[in-house]
PDB file of C-alpha atoms in Angstrom:
ATOM      1  CA  UNK A  30     -15.001  -5.236   6.077  1.00  0.00           C
ATOM      2  CA  UNK A  31     -14.082  -5.078   2.395  1.00  0.00           C
ATOM      3  CA  UNK A  32     -14.223  -1.274   2.508  1.00  0.00           C
ATOM      4  CA  UNK A  33     -11.740  -1.025   5.345  1.00  0.00           C
ATOM      5  CA  UNK A  34      -9.243  -3.373   3.688  1.00  0.00           C
ATOM      6  CA  UNK A  35      -9.527  -1.483   0.389  1.00  0.00           C
ATOM      7  CA  UNK A  36      -8.819   1.760   2.239  1.00  0.00           C
ATOM      8  CA  UNK A  37      -5.688   0.186   3.723  1.00  0.00           C
ATOM      9  CA  UNK A  38      -4.472  -0.707   0.258  1.00  0.00           C
ATOM     10  CA  UNK A  39      -5.008   2.782  -1.168  1.00  0.00           C
ATOM     11  CA  UNK A  40      -3.856   4.905   1.753  1.00  0.00           C
ATOM     12  CA  UNK A  41      -0.913   3.012   3.173  1.00  0.00           C
ATOM     13  CA  UNK A  42      -0.852   0.393   5.911  1.00  0.00           C
ATOM     14  CA  UNK A  43      -1.090   0.160   9.688  1.00  0.00           C
ATOM     15  CA  UNK A  44       2.251   0.486  11.481  1.00  0.00           C
ATOM     16  CA  UNK A  45       2.358  -3.239  12.275  1.00  0.00           C
ATOM     17  CA  UNK A  46       2.356  -4.098   8.555  1.00  0.00           C
ATOM     18  CA  UNK A  47       5.342  -1.831   7.867  1.00  0.00           C
ATOM     19  CA  UNK A  48       7.177  -3.317  10.850  1.00  0.00           C
ATOM     20  CA  UNK A  49       6.563  -6.909   9.762  1.00  0.00           C
ATOM     21  CA  UNK A  50       7.456  -6.108   6.144  1.00  0.00           C
ATOM     22  CA  UNK A  51      10.722  -4.533   7.326  1.00  0.00           C
ATOM     23  CA  UNK A  52      11.570  -7.652   9.365  1.00  0.00           C
ATOM     24  CA  UNK A  53      10.888  -9.871   6.357  1.00  0.00           C
ATOM     25  CA  UNK A  54      12.916  -7.604   4.061  1.00  0.00           C
ATOM     26  CA  UNK A  55      15.815  -7.607   6.547  1.00  0.00           C
ATOM     27  CA  UNK A  56      16.093 -11.364   6.083  1.00  0.00           C
ATOM     28  CA  UNK A  57      15.817 -11.443   2.279  1.00  0.00           C
ATOM     29  CA  UNK A  58      17.477  -8.237   1.029  1.00  0.00           C
ATOM     30  CA  UNK A  59      20.428  -8.500  -1.333  1.00  0.00           C
ATOM     31  CA  UNK A  60      23.767  -8.186   0.453  1.00  0.00           C
ATOM     32  CA  UNK A  61      26.360  -6.316  -1.585  1.00  0.00           C
ATOM     33  CA  UNK A  62      30.137  -6.584  -1.311  1.00  0.00           C
ATOM     34  CA  UNK A  63      31.775  -4.174   1.134  1.00  0.00           C
ATOM     35  CA  UNK A  64      33.341  -2.076  -1.628  1.00  0.00           C
ATOM     36  CA  UNK A  65      29.868  -1.536  -3.181  1.00  0.00           C
ATOM     37  CA  UNK A  66      27.883  -1.232   0.046  1.00  0.00           C
ATOM     38  CA  UNK A  67      26.640   2.357   0.215  1.00  0.00           C
ATOM     39  CA  UNK A  68      23.472   1.570   2.175  1.00  0.00           C
ATOM     40  CA  UNK A  69      23.871  -0.449   5.372  1.00  0.00           C
ATOM     41  CA  UNK A  70      21.194  -2.665   6.897  1.00  0.00           C
ATOM     42  CA  UNK A  71      22.659  -3.483  10.301  1.00  0.00           C
ATOM     43  CA  UNK A  72      23.553  -6.899  11.664  1.00  0.00           C
ATOM     44  CA  UNK A  73      20.275  -8.291  12.902  1.00  0.00           C
ATOM     45  CA  UNK A  74      21.039 -12.026  12.884  1.00  0.00           C
ATOM     46  CA  UNK A  75      18.041 -13.121  14.954  1.00  0.00           C
ATOM     47  CA  UNK A  76      14.951 -14.577  13.298  1.00  0.00           C
ATOM     48  CA  UNK A  77      12.227 -11.903  13.289  1.00  0.00           C
ATOM     49  CA  UNK A  78       9.210 -12.343  15.555  1.00  0.00           C
ATOM     50  CA  UNK A  79       6.225 -11.772  13.297  1.00  0.00           C
ATOM     51  CA  UNK A  80       2.769 -11.174  14.733  1.00  0.00           C
ATOM     52  CA  UNK A  81       0.068 -10.773  12.101  1.00  0.00           C
ATOM     53  CA  UNK A  82      -3.306  -9.302  12.964  1.00  0.00           C
ATOM     54  CA  UNK A  83      -5.061 -11.418  10.331  1.00  0.00           C
ATOM     55  CA  UNK A  84      -4.518 -13.195   7.027  1.00  0.00           C
ATOM     56  CA  UNK A  85      -4.842  -9.966   5.033  1.00  0.00           C
ATOM     57  CA  UNK A  86      -2.103  -8.269   7.055  1.00  0.00           C
ATOM     58  CA  UNK A  87       0.135 -11.314   6.636  1.00  0.00           C
ATOM     59  CA  UNK A  88      -0.326 -11.228   2.870  1.00  0.00           C
ATOM     60  CA  UNK A  89       0.269  -7.506   2.417  1.00  0.00           C
ATOM     61  CA  UNK A  90       3.329  -7.631   4.727  1.00  0.00           C
ATOM     62  CA  UNK A  91       4.972 -10.226   2.502  1.00  0.00           C
ATOM     63  CA  UNK A  92       3.879  -8.420  -0.678  1.00  0.00           C
ATOM     64  CA  UNK A  93       5.374  -5.168   0.587  1.00  0.00           C
ATOM     65  CA  UNK A  94       8.647  -6.847   1.572  1.00  0.00           C
ATOM     66  CA  UNK A  95       9.077  -8.624  -1.756  1.00  0.00           C
ATOM     67  CA  UNK A  96       8.115  -5.505  -3.731  1.00  0.00           C
ATOM     68  CA  UNK A  97      10.868  -3.616  -1.910  1.00  0.00           C
ATOM     69  CA  UNK A  98      13.262  -6.477  -2.691  1.00  0.00           C
ATOM     70  CA  UNK A  99      12.520  -6.285  -6.431  1.00  0.00           C
ATOM     71  CA  UNK A 100      13.361  -2.581  -6.489  1.00  0.00           C
ATOM     72  CA  UNK A 101      16.062  -2.561  -3.795  1.00  0.00           C
ATOM     73  CA  UNK A 102      18.753  -1.042  -6.017  1.00  0.00           C
ATOM     74  CA  UNK A 103      16.425   1.692  -7.299  1.00  0.00           C
ATOM     75  CA  UNK A 104      15.189   2.552  -3.789  1.00  0.00           C
ATOM     76  CA  UNK A 105      18.755   2.765  -2.499  1.00  0.00           C
ATOM     77  CA  UNK A 106      19.693   5.053  -5.410  1.00  0.00           C
ATOM     78  CA  UNK A 107      16.732   7.321  -4.614  1.00  0.00           C
ATOM     79  CA  UNK A 108      17.742   7.530  -0.941  1.00  0.00           C
ATOM     80  CA  UNK A 109      21.341   8.409  -1.826  1.00  0.00           C
ATOM     81  CA  UNK A 110      20.516  10.834  -4.650  1.00  0.00           C
ATOM     82  CA  UNK A 111      17.954  12.731  -2.547  1.00  0.00           C
ATOM     83  CA  UNK A 112      20.338  13.103   0.383  1.00  0.00           C
ATOM     84  CA  UNK A 113      17.885  11.262   2.669  1.00  0.00           C
ATOM     85  CA  UNK A 114      20.601   8.670   3.322  1.00  0.00           C
ATOM     86  CA  UNK A 115      22.786   8.469   5.303  1.00  0.00           C
ATOM     87  CA  UNK A 116      20.773   9.739   8.263  1.00  0.00           C
ATOM     88  CA  UNK A 117      22.419   9.825  11.683  1.00  0.00           C
ATOM     89  CA  UNK A 118      19.084   9.892  13.525  1.00  0.00           C
ATOM     90  CA  UNK A 119      17.996   6.548  11.996  1.00  0.00           C
ATOM     91  CA  UNK A 120      20.209   3.568  12.954  1.00  0.00           C
ATOM     92  CA  UNK A 121      21.275   0.932  10.429  1.00  0.00           C
ATOM     93  CA  UNK A 122      18.877  -1.535  12.083  1.00  0.00           C
ATOM     94  CA  UNK A 123      15.979   0.576  10.744  1.00  0.00           C
ATOM     95  CA  UNK A 124      17.273   0.877   7.164  1.00  0.00           C
ATOM     96  CA  UNK A 125      15.006  -2.005   6.093  1.00  0.00           C
ATOM     97  CA  UNK A 126      12.046  -0.076   7.456  1.00  0.00           C
ATOM     98  CA  UNK A 127      13.230   3.033   5.600  1.00  0.00           C
ATOM     99  CA  UNK A 128      13.423   1.143   2.280  1.00  0.00           C
ATOM    100  CA  UNK A 129      10.084  -0.630   2.729  1.00  0.00           C
ATOM    101  CA  UNK A 130       8.278   2.601   3.620  1.00  0.00           C
ATOM    102  CA  UNK A 131       9.938   4.430   0.719  1.00  0.00           C
ATOM    103  CA  UNK A 132       8.632   1.795  -1.703  1.00  0.00           C
ATOM    104  CA  UNK A 133       5.112   2.286  -0.352  1.00  0.00           C
ATOM    105  CA  UNK A 134       5.448   6.077  -0.425  1.00  0.00           C
ATOM    106  CA  UNK A 135       6.376   6.147  -4.116  1.00  0.00           C
ATOM    107  CA  UNK A 136       3.707   3.545  -4.853  1.00  0.00           C
ATOM    108  CA  UNK A 137       1.164   6.009  -3.406  1.00  0.00           C
ATOM    109  CA  UNK A 138       2.610   8.725  -5.679  1.00  0.00           C
ATOM    110  CA  UNK A 139       4.054  10.461  -2.592  1.00  0.00           C
ATOM    111  CA  UNK A 140       0.605  11.200  -1.205  1.00  0.00           C
ATOM    112  CA  UNK A 141      -0.083  11.460   2.520  1.00  0.00           C
ATOM    113  CA  UNK A 142      -0.868   8.276   4.412  1.00  0.00           C
ATOM    114  CA  UNK A 143      -4.207   7.616   6.084  1.00  0.00           C
ATOM    115  CA  UNK A 144      -4.059   7.422   9.906  1.00  0.00           C
ATOM    116  CA  UNK A 145      -5.395   4.166  11.358  1.00  0.00           C
ATOM    117  CA  UNK A 146      -7.020   4.936  14.686  1.00  0.00           C
ATOM    118  CA  UNK A 147      -7.771   1.302  15.504  1.00  0.00           C
ATOM    119  CA  UNK A 148      -4.080   0.374  15.974  1.00  0.00           C
ATOM    120  CA  UNK A 149      -1.452   1.531  18.414  1.00  0.00           C
ATOM    121  CA  UNK A 150       1.261   3.499  16.572  1.00  0.00           C
ATOM    122  CA  UNK A 151       4.758   1.993  16.470  1.00  0.00           C
ATOM    123  CA  UNK A 152       7.417   4.530  17.471  1.00  0.00           C
ATOM    124  CA  UNK A 153       9.974   3.385  14.871  1.00  0.00           C
ATOM    125  CA  UNK A 154       7.438   3.529  12.043  1.00  0.00           C
ATOM    126  CA  UNK A 155       6.299   6.985  13.103  1.00  0.00           C
ATOM    127  CA  UNK A 156       9.905   8.209  13.224  1.00  0.00           C
ATOM    128  CA  UNK A 157      10.815   6.853   9.784  1.00  0.00           C
ATOM    129  CA  UNK A 158       7.516   8.067   8.298  1.00  0.00           C
ATOM    130  CA  UNK A 159       8.011  11.634   9.528  1.00  0.00           C
ATOM    131  CA  UNK A 160      11.581  11.574   8.243  1.00  0.00           C
ATOM    132  CA  UNK A 161      10.503  10.461   4.755  1.00  0.00           C
ATOM    133  CA  UNK A 162       7.790  13.118   4.604  1.00  0.00           C
ATOM    134  CA  UNK A 163      10.382  15.805   5.348  1.00  0.00           C
ATOM    135  CA  UNK A 164      12.306  14.617   2.285  1.00  0.00           C
ATOM    136  CA  UNK A 165       9.239  13.881   0.160  1.00  0.00           C
ATOM    137  CA  UNK A 166       9.897  16.523  -2.532  1.00  0.00           C
ATOM    138  CA  UNK A 167      13.567  15.568  -2.818  1.00  0.00           C
ATOM    139  CA  UNK A 168      12.691  11.852  -2.954  1.00  0.00           C
ATOM    140  CA  UNK A 169      10.136  12.441  -5.730  1.00  0.00           C
ATOM    141  CA  UNK A 170      12.688  14.525  -7.648  1.00  0.00           C
ATOM    142  CA  UNK A 171      15.320  11.779  -7.243  1.00  0.00           C
ATOM    143  CA  UNK A 172      12.896   9.193  -8.645  1.00  0.00           C
ATOM    144  CA  UNK A 173      12.150  11.485 -11.601  1.00  0.00           C
ATOM    145  CA  UNK A 174      15.896  11.870 -12.270  1.00  0.00           C
ATOM    146  CA  UNK A 175      16.334   8.090 -12.194  1.00  0.00           C
ATOM    147  CA  UNK A 176      13.520   7.630 -14.694  1.00  0.00           C
ATOM    148  CA  UNK A 177      15.084  10.230 -17.028  1.00  0.00           C
ATOM    149  CA  UNK A 178      18.543   8.742 -16.568  1.00  0.00           C
ATOM    150  CA  UNK A 179      17.388   5.228 -17.507  1.00  0.00           C
ATOM    151  CA  UNK A 180      14.636   6.336 -19.934  1.00  0.00           C
ATOM    152  CA  UNK A 181      12.032   4.519 -17.822  1.00  0.00           C
ATOM    153  CA  UNK A 182       8.322   5.330 -18.132  1.00  0.00           C
ATOM    154  CA  UNK A 183       7.603   3.699 -14.749  1.00  0.00           C
ATOM    155  CA  UNK A 184       9.527   1.820 -12.068  1.00  0.00           C
ATOM    156  CA  UNK A 185       8.565  -1.501 -13.695  1.00  0.00           C
ATOM    157  CA  UNK A 186      11.110  -0.632 -16.392  1.00  0.00           C
ATOM    158  CA  UNK A 187      13.867  -0.994 -13.785  1.00  0.00           C
ATOM    159  CA  UNK A 188      13.199  -4.718 -13.444  1.00  0.00           C
ATOM    160  CA  UNK A 189      15.487  -7.121 -15.336  1.00  0.00           C
ATOM    161  CA  UNK A 190      13.792  -8.266 -18.533  1.00  0.00           C
ATOM    162  CA  UNK A 191      13.613 -11.901 -17.387  1.00  0.00           C
ATOM    163  CA  UNK A 192      11.754 -10.943 -14.188  1.00  0.00           C
ATOM    164  CA  UNK A 193       9.479  -8.511 -16.038  1.00  0.00           C
ATOM    165  CA  UNK A 194       8.472 -11.178 -18.584  1.00  0.00           C
ATOM    166  CA  UNK A 195       7.955 -13.725 -15.826  1.00  0.00           C
ATOM    167  CA  UNK A 196       5.642 -11.345 -13.960  1.00  0.00           C
ATOM    168  CA  UNK A 197       3.697 -10.644 -17.143  1.00  0.00           C
ATOM    169  CA  UNK A 198       3.141 -14.378 -17.664  1.00  0.00           C
ATOM    170  CA  UNK A 199       2.163 -14.975 -14.033  1.00  0.00           C
ATOM    171  CA  UNK A 200      -0.254 -12.036 -13.985  1.00  0.00           C
ATOM    172  CA  UNK A 201      -2.113 -13.508 -16.962  1.00  0.00           C
ATOM    173  CA  UNK A 202      -2.515 -16.997 -15.485  1.00  0.00           C
ATOM    174  CA  UNK A 203      -5.764 -18.104 -13.810  1.00  0.00           C
ATOM    175  CA  UNK A 204      -5.325 -18.638 -10.075  1.00  0.00           C
ATOM    176  CA  UNK A 205      -6.539 -21.438  -7.827  1.00  0.00           C
ATOM    177  CA  UNK A 206      -8.240 -21.235  -4.442  1.00  0.00           C
ATOM    178  CA  UNK A 207      -8.689 -23.967  -1.828  1.00  0.00           C
ATOM    179  CA  UNK A 208     -11.969 -24.155   0.058  1.00  0.00           C
ATOM    180  CA  UNK A 209     -11.314 -24.551   3.781  1.00  0.00           C
ATOM    181  CA  UNK A 210     -13.999 -27.176   4.405  1.00  0.00           C
ATOM    182  CA  UNK A 211     -13.392 -26.970   8.162  1.00  0.00           C
ATOM    183  CA  UNK A 212     -14.966 -23.511   8.052  1.00  0.00           C
ATOM    184  CA  UNK A 213     -17.324 -23.466   5.071  1.00  0.00           C
ATOM    185  CA  UNK A 214     -18.964 -25.845   2.618  1.00  0.00           C
ATOM    186  CA  UNK A 215     -18.637 -25.789  -1.145  1.00  0.00           C
ATOM    187  CA  UNK A 216     -22.340 -24.958  -1.451  1.00  0.00           C
ATOM    188  CA  UNK A 217     -22.003 -21.930   0.849  1.00  0.00           C
ATOM    189  CA  UNK A 218     -18.986 -20.668  -1.088  1.00  0.00           C
ATOM    190  CA  UNK A 219     -20.841 -20.981  -4.402  1.00  0.00           C
ATOM    191  CA  UNK A 220     -23.884 -19.189  -2.955  1.00  0.00           C
ATOM    192  CA  UNK A 221     -21.661 -16.384  -1.626  1.00  0.00           C
ATOM    193  CA  UNK A 222     -19.844 -15.986  -4.953  1.00  0.00           C
ATOM    194  CA  UNK A 223     -23.073 -15.942  -6.939  1.00  0.00           C
ATOM    195  CA  UNK A 224     -24.525 -13.309  -4.604  1.00  0.00           C
ATOM    196  CA  UNK A 225     -21.498 -11.181  -5.521  1.00  0.00           C
ATOM    197  CA  UNK A 226     -22.288 -11.564  -9.220  1.00  0.00           C
ATOM    198  CA  UNK A 227     -19.928 -14.376 -10.243  1.00  0.00           C
ATOM    199  CA  UNK A 228     -21.071 -17.065 -12.669  1.00  0.00           C
ATOM    200  CA  UNK A 229     -19.865 -20.651 -12.837  1.00  0.00           C
ATOM    201  CA  UNK A 230     -18.478 -21.849 -16.196  1.00  0.00           C
ATOM    202  CA  UNK A 231     -17.336 -25.275 -17.302  1.00  0.00           C
ATOM    203  CA  UNK A 232     -13.630 -24.542 -17.870  1.00  0.00           C
ATOM    204  CA  UNK A 233     -11.010 -21.788 -17.930  1.00  0.00           C
ATOM    205  CA  UNK A 234     -11.461 -21.504 -21.705  1.00  0.00           C
ATOM    206  CA  UNK A 235     -14.931 -20.079 -20.972  1.00  0.00           C
ATOM    207  CA  UNK A 236     -13.670 -17.391 -18.591  1.00  0.00           C
ATOM    208  CA  UNK A 237     -15.096 -13.924 -18.782  1.00  0.00           C
ATOM    209  CA  UNK A 238     -14.342 -11.377 -16.045  1.00  0.00           C
ATOM    210  CA  UNK A 239     -16.850 -12.320 -13.290  1.00  0.00           C
ATOM    211  CA  UNK A 240     -16.636 -16.081 -13.709  1.00  0.00           C
ATOM    212  CA  UNK A 241     -15.099 -19.094 -12.000  1.00  0.00           C
ATOM    213  CA  UNK A 242     -14.713 -22.820 -12.635  1.00  0.00           C
ATOM    214  CA  UNK A 243     -14.393 -25.980 -10.559  1.00  0.00           C
ATOM    215  CA  UNK A 244     -11.072 -27.793 -10.733  1.00  0.00           C
ATOM    216  CA  UNK A 245     -11.548 -30.999 -12.734  1.00  0.00           C
ATOM    217  CA  UNK A 246      -9.511 -33.145 -10.325  1.00  0.00           C
ATOM    218  CA  UNK A 247      -9.916 -31.530  -6.870  1.00  0.00           C
ATOM    219  CA  UNK A 248     -13.495 -30.841  -5.825  1.00  0.00           C
ATOM    220  CA  UNK A 249     -12.452 -28.389  -3.090  1.00  0.00           C
ATOM    221  CA  UNK A 250     -10.514 -26.154  -5.501  1.00  0.00           C
ATOM    222  CA  UNK A 251     -11.925 -23.245  -7.520  1.00  0.00           C
ATOM    223  CA  UNK A 252     -10.219 -21.471 -10.429  1.00  0.00           C
ATOM    224  CA  UNK A 253     -10.626 -17.761 -11.232  1.00  0.00           C
ATOM    225  CA  UNK A 254      -9.420 -15.436 -14.020  1.00  0.00           C
ATOM    226  CA  UNK A 255      -6.352 -13.358 -13.151  1.00  0.00           C
ATOM    227  CA  UNK A 256      -8.283 -10.098 -13.544  1.00  0.00           C
ATOM    228  CA  UNK A 257     -10.304 -10.917 -10.408  1.00  0.00           C
ATOM    229  CA  UNK A 258      -7.388 -11.632  -8.098  1.00  0.00           C
ATOM    230  CA  UNK A 259      -7.044  -8.361  -6.190  1.00  0.00           C
ATOM    231  CA  UNK A 260     -10.798  -7.891  -5.926  1.00  0.00           C
ATOM    232  CA  UNK A 261     -11.373 -11.399  -4.570  1.00  0.00           C
ATOM    233  CA  UNK A 262      -8.523 -11.278  -2.074  1.00  0.00           C
ATOM    234  CA  UNK A 263     -10.274  -8.369  -0.364  1.00  0.00           C
ATOM    235  CA  UNK A 264     -13.348 -10.486   0.404  1.00  0.00           C
ATOM    236  CA  UNK A 265     -14.211 -11.661   3.914  1.00  0.00           C
ATOM    237  CA  UNK A 266     -13.981 -15.236   2.611  1.00  0.00           C
ATOM    238  CA  UNK A 267     -10.197 -14.789   2.424  1.00  0.00           C
ATOM    239  CA  UNK A 268      -9.827 -12.647   5.540  1.00  0.00           C
ATOM    240  CA  UNK A 269     -11.656 -15.333   7.536  1.00  0.00           C
ATOM    241  CA  UNK A 270      -9.517 -18.092   5.936  1.00  0.00           C
ATOM    242  CA  UNK A 271     -12.571 -19.769   4.432  1.00  0.00           C
ATOM    243  CA  UNK A 272     -10.832 -19.549   1.061  1.00  0.00           C
ATOM    244  CA  UNK A 273      -7.073 -19.981   0.747  1.00  0.00           C
ATOM    245  CA  UNK A 274      -5.010 -18.783  -2.195  1.00  0.00           C
ATOM    246  CA  UNK A 275      -3.047 -21.634  -3.769  1.00  0.00           C
TER     247      UNK A 275
END
């Protein structure tokens, strides 16, 4: 349901999402030279085996991994400054999990995570989660020191200016959605969207908040204003792969 997926977003993620995000991050994190390598990520050379529960879990796993990648240097500095790293009880192979879960913890303003009864807990995630909670006050203090040190109002200020400007441009762009005609018809999609209060307009220049337009060249593509993106991606239409984000 939409409610359940929204709860996941606000209160953390099931253990499987953290585990998949850590595997993705392990393969994409920035490798530093040995003389600058203060945080070690182990030598896991095998391709990760990813098993996603559904399309929503796949999407948030990749989002979490790439968010951690953007702020890798900051997250490593927080771990070192707080004294949470190095940790002899957590092997280098789980450092990616530590970084990914730290990003999510600070993103939730260091609030407690919701427990998801419908999924089996993953031992490694539970171990790293309990470890981070023991250091929660020190981690929050380390982040505050970093913000003071770099005169940053939020962690977005730690991004390079080129990336920050690029994200600002992307976030303002309308986004396109493919209709999976193997699962649903255009008419059914339109009826579903209109039941949710969206109105069809002729072009993107007519966009208001709860509006959408048909692509002028592809009849199975819809275009939406950027302000609707997160809200729409939580719909069953996306979870059931009836609509696919372009």
